[in-house]
Short mmCIF file of C-alpha atoms and ligand atoms in Angstrom, two decimals:
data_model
loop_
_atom_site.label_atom_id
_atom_site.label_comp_id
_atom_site.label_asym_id
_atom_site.label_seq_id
_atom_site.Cartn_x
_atom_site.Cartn_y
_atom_site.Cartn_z
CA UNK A 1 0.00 0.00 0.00
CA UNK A 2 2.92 2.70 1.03
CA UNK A 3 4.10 1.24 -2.35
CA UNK A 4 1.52 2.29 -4.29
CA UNK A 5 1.36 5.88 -2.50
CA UNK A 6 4.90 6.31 -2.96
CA UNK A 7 4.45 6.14 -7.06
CA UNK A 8 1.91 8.77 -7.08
CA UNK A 9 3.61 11.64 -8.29
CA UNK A 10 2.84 14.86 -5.89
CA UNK A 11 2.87 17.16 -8.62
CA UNK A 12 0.49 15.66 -10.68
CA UNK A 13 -2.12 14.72 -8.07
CA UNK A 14 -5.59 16.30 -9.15
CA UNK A 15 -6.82 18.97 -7.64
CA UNK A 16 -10.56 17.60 -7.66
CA UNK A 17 -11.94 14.02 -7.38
CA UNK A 18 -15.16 13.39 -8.19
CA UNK A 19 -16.60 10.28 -6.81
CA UNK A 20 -20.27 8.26 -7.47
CA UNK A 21 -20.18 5.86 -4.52
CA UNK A 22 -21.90 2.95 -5.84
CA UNK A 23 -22.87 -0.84 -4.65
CA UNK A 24 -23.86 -0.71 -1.40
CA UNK A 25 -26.31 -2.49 -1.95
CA UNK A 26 -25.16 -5.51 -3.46
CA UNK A 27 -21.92 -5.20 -1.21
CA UNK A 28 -25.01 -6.12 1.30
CA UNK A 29 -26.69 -8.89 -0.54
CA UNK A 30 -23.13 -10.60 -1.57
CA UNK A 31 -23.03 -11.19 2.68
CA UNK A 32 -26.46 -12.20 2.84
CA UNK A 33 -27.42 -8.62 4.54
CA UNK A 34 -29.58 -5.71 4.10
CA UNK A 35 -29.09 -2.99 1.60
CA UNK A 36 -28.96 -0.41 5.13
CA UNK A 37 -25.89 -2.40 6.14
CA UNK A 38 -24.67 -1.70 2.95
CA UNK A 39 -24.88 2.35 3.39
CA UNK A 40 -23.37 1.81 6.72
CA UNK A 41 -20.40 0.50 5.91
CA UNK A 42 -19.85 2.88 2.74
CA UNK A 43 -19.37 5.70 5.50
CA UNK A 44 -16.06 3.77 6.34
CA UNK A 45 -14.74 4.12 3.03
CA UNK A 46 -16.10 7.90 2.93
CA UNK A 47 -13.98 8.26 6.25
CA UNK A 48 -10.81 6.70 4.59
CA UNK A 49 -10.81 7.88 1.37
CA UNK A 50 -11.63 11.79 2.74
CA UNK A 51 -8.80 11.30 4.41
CA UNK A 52 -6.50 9.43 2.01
CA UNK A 53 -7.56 12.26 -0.23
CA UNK A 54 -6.18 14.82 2.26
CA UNK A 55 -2.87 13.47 2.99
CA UNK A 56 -1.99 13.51 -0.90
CA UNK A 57 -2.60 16.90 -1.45
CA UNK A 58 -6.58 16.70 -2.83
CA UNK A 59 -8.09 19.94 -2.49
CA UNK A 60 -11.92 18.84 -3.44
CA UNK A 61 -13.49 16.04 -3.24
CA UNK A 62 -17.34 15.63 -4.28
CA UNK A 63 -19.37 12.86 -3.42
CA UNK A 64 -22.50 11.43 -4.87
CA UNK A 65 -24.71 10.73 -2.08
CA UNK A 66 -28.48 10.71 -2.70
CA UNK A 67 -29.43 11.58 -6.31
CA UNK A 68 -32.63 13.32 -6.99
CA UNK A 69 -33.70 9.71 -8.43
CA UNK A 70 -32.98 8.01 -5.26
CA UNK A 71 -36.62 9.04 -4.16
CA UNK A 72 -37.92 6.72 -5.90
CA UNK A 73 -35.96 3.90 -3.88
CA UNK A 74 -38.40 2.28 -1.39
CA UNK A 75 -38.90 4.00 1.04
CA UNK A 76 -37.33 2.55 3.86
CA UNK A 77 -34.50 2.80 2.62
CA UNK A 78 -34.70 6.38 1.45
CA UNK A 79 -35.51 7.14 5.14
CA UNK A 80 -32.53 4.57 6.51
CA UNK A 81 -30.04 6.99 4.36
CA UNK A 82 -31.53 9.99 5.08
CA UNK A 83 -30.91 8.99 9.19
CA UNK A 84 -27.31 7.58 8.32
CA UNK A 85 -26.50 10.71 6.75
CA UNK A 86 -27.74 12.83 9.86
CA UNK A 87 -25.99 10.45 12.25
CA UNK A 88 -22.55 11.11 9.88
CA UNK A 89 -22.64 14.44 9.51
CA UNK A 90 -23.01 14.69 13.51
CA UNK A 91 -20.27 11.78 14.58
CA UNK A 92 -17.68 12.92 11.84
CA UNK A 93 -17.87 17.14 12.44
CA UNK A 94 -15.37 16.54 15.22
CA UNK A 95 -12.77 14.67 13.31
CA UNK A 96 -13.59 16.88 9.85
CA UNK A 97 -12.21 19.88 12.51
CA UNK A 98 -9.44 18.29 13.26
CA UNK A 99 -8.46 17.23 10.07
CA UNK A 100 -9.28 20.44 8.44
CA UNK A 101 -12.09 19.16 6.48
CA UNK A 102 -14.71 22.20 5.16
CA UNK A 103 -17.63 20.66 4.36
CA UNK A 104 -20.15 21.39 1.66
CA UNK A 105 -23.15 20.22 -0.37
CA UNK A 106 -24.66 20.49 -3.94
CA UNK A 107 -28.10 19.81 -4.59
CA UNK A 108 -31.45 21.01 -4.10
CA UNK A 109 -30.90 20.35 -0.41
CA UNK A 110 -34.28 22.48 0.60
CA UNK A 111 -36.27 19.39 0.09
CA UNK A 112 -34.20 17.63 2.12
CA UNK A 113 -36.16 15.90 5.30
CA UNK A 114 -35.87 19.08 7.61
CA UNK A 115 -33.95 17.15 10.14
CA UNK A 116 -31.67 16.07 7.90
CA UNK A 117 -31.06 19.89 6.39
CA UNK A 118 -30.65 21.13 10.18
CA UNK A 119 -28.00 18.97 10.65
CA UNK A 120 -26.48 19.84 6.75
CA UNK A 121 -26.67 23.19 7.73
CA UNK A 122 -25.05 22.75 11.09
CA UNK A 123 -22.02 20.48 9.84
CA UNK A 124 -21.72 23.52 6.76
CA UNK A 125 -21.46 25.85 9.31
CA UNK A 126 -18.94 24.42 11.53
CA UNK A 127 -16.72 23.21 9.19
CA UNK A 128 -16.40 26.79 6.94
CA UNK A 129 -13.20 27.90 8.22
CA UNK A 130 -11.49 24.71 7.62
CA UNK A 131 -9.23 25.02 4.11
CA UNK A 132 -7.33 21.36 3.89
CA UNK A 133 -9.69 20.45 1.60
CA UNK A 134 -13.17 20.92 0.79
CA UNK A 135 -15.39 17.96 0.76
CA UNK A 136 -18.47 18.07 -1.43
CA UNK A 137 -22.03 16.18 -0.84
CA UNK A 138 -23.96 15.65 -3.75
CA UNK A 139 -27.38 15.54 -1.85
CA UNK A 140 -30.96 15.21 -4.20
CA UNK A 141 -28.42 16.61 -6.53
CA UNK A 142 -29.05 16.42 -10.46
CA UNK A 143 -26.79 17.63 -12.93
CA UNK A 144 -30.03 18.51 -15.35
CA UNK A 145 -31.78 20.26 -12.45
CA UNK A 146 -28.26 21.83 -11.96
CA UNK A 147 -27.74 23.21 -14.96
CA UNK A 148 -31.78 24.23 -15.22
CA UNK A 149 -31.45 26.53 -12.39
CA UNK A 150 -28.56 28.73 -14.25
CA UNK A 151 -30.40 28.73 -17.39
CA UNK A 152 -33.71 29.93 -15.30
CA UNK A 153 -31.23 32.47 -13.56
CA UNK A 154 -29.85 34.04 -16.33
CA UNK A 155 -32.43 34.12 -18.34
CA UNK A 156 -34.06 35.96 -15.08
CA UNK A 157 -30.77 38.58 -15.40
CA UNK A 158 -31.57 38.77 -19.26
CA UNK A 159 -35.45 39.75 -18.85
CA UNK A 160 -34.79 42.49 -16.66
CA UNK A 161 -31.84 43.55 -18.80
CA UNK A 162 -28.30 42.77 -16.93
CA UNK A 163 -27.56 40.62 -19.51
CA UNK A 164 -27.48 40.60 -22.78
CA UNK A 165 -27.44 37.28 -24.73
CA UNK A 166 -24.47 37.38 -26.09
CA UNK A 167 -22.85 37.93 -22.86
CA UNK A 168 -23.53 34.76 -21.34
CA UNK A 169 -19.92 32.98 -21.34
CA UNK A 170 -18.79 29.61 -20.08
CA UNK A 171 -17.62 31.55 -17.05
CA UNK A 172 -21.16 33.34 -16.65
CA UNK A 173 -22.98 30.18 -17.04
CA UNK A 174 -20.37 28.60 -14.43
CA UNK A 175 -21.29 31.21 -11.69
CA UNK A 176 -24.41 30.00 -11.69
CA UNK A 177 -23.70 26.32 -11.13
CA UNK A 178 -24.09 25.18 -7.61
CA UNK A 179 -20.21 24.46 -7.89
CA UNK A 180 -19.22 27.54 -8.81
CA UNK A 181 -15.45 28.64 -7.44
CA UNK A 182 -14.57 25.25 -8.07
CA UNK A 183 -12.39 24.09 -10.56
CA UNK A 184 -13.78 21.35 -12.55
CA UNK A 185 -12.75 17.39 -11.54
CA UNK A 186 -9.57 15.91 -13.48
CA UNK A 187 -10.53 13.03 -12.21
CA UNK A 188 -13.65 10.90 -11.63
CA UNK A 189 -14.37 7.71 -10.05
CA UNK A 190 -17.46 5.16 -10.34
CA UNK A 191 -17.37 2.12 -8.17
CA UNK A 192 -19.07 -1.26 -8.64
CA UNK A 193 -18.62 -1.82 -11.95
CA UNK A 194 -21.18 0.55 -13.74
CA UNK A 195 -20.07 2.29 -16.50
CA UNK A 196 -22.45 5.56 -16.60
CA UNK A 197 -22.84 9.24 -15.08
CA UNK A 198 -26.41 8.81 -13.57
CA UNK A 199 -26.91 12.50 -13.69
CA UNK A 200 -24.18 13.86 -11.66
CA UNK A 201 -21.81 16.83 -12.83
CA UNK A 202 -22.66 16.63 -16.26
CA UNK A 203 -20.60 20.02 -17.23
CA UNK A 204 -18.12 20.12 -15.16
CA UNK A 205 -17.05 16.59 -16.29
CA UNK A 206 -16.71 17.81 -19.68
CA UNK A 207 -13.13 17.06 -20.01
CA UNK A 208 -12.83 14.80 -16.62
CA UNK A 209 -10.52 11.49 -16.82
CA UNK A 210 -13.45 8.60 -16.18
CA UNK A 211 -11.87 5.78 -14.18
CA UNK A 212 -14.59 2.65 -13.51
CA UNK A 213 -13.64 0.27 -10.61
CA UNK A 214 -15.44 -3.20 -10.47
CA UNK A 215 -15.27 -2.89 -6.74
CA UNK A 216 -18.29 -2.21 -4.14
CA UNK A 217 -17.96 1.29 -2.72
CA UNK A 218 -18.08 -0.06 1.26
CA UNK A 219 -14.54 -2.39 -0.29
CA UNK A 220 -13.27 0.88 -1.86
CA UNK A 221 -10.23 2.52 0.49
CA UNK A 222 -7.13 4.12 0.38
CA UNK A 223 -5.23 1.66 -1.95
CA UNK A 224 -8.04 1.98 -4.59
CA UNK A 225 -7.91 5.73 -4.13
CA UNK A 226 -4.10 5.64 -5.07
CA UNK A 227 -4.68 3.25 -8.02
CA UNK A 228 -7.22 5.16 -9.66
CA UNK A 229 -4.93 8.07 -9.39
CA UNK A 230 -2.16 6.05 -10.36
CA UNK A 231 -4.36 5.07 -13.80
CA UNK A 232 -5.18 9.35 -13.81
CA UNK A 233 -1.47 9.96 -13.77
CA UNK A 234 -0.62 7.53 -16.51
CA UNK A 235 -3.51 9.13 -19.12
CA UNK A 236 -2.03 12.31 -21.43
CA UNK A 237 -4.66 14.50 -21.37
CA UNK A 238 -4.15 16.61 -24.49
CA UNK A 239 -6.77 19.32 -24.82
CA UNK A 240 -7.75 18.78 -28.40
CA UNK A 241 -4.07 18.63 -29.27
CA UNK A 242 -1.46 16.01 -30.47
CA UNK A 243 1.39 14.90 -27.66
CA UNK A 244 4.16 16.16 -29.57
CA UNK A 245 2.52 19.76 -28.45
CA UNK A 246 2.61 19.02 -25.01
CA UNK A 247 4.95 20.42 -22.82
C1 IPE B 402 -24.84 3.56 -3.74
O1 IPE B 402 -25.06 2.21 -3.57
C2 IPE B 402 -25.43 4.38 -2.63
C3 IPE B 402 -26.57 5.21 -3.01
C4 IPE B 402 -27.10 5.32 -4.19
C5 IPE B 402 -27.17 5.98 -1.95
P1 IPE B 402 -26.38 1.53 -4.11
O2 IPE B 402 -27.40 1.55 -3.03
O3 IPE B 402 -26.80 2.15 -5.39
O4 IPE B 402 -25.90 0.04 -4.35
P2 IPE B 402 -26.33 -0.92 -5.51
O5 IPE B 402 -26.08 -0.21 -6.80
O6 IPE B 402 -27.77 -1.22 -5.31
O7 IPE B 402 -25.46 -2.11 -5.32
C1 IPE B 403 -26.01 6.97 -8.34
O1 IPE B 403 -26.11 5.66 -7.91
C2 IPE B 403 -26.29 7.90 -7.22
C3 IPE B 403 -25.41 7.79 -6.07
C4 IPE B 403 -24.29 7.16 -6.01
C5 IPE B 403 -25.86 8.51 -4.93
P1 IPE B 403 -27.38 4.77 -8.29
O2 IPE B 403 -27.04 3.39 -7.89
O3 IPE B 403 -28.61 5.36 -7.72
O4 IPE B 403 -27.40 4.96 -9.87
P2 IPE B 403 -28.20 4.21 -11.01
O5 IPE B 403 -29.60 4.68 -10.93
O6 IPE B 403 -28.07 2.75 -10.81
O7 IPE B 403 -27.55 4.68 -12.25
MG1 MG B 404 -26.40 1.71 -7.33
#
């Protein structure tokens, strides 16, 4: 394991990982348990790889928790993550202090459960001075939704004449994204084996390294967080050019 973390080159580790946390739930059914045991021991891996992701110099890292699809999960479950989540936020804030964790969350978080908001909020707020790195929740997040929202805004600025159409840049349309002041992923991760986006960060990814890992998110630690940025660091990533115009 040091092995692996000692081939990672420091200069070259990305600045933002992006990472859709997936298989819980068959995890769970491999061992003959429920899906909720599943989610429970995912928060491990969220623990170790938040901090894995520290140590090497990560300054973001966004998580896919809940999607805006997940509602229509039964609902036992929905209501089984929505209590893990509250019960994380409020066991971890101590440790995200003292390892410099600011936390943060995209998403239409309003419709949260209001329990589970309060305790969004609080963790938000206690965490804001913290600059080690920035951890992201994706929470009823959806990149369409997302990227609905900035359209509705700036059309909003347009109507009442702040804007005029041909104005709106990349970096205007960026302000308005619920990510906005951060720089776009280099790298992004999906475990368990599915090989798709399920609505998450559909423009920032737009020039994101993809890396797909057969293993279950609650099996997912450290050494798989050096090995898929051990793959990242072995990928040219040329911008529309040809390598003999890299520097
Ligand atoms: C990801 O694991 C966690 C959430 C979506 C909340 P899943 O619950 O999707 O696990 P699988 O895909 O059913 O194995
Ligand atoms: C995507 O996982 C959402 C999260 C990881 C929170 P899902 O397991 O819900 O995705 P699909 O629906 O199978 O693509
Ligand atoms: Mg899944």
């Amino acid at each position: 394991m040091s092995d692996l973390k000692s081939q990672i080159n420091p200069g070259k580790v990305p600045k933002h990982i992006a990472i859709i946390m997936d298989g819980n739930g068959r995890w769970a059914k491999q061992k003959g348990m429920p899906r909720v045991l599943g989610h429970r021991s995912g928060v491990k891996s969220v623990r170790e790889v938040t901090e894995a992701a520290a140590q090497i110099g990560v300054k973001y890292l966004t998580l896919y928790a809940f999607s805006t699809e997940n509602w229509n999960r039964p609902p036992a479950e929905v209501t089984a993550l929505m209590s893990l989540l509250v019960e994380t936020i409020k066991g971890e804030i101590r440790d995200l202090n003292k390892n410099g964790v600011r936390l943060m969350a995209i998403g239409d978080i309003e419709a949260l459960p209001p329990s589970t908001l309060k305790t969004l909020r609080e963790g938000i707020e206690k965490t804001k001075d913290n600059d080690r790195v920035t951890l992201v929740l994706a929470l009823n997040y959806s990149a369409k939704w997302e990227i609905l929202c900035a359209t509705r805004r700036l059309a909003e600025q347009v109507k009442m004449g702040a804007l005029q159409p041909f104005e709106i840049s990349e970096a205007i349309f960026e302000h308005e994204l619920s990510t906005h002041g951060i720089p776009d992923p280099e790298l992004l991760i999906r475990t368990s084996g599915e090989a798709r986006l399920s609505n998450f960060l559909l423009w920032q990814v737009a020039y994101t390294e993809l890396y797909f890992t057969p293993v279950f998110w609650p099996d997912f630690d450290r050494k798989e967080l050096f090995k898929a940025i051990l793959s990242y660091q072995n990928r040219e990533r040329r911008f529309g050019m040809i390598s003999e115009q890299l520097p």
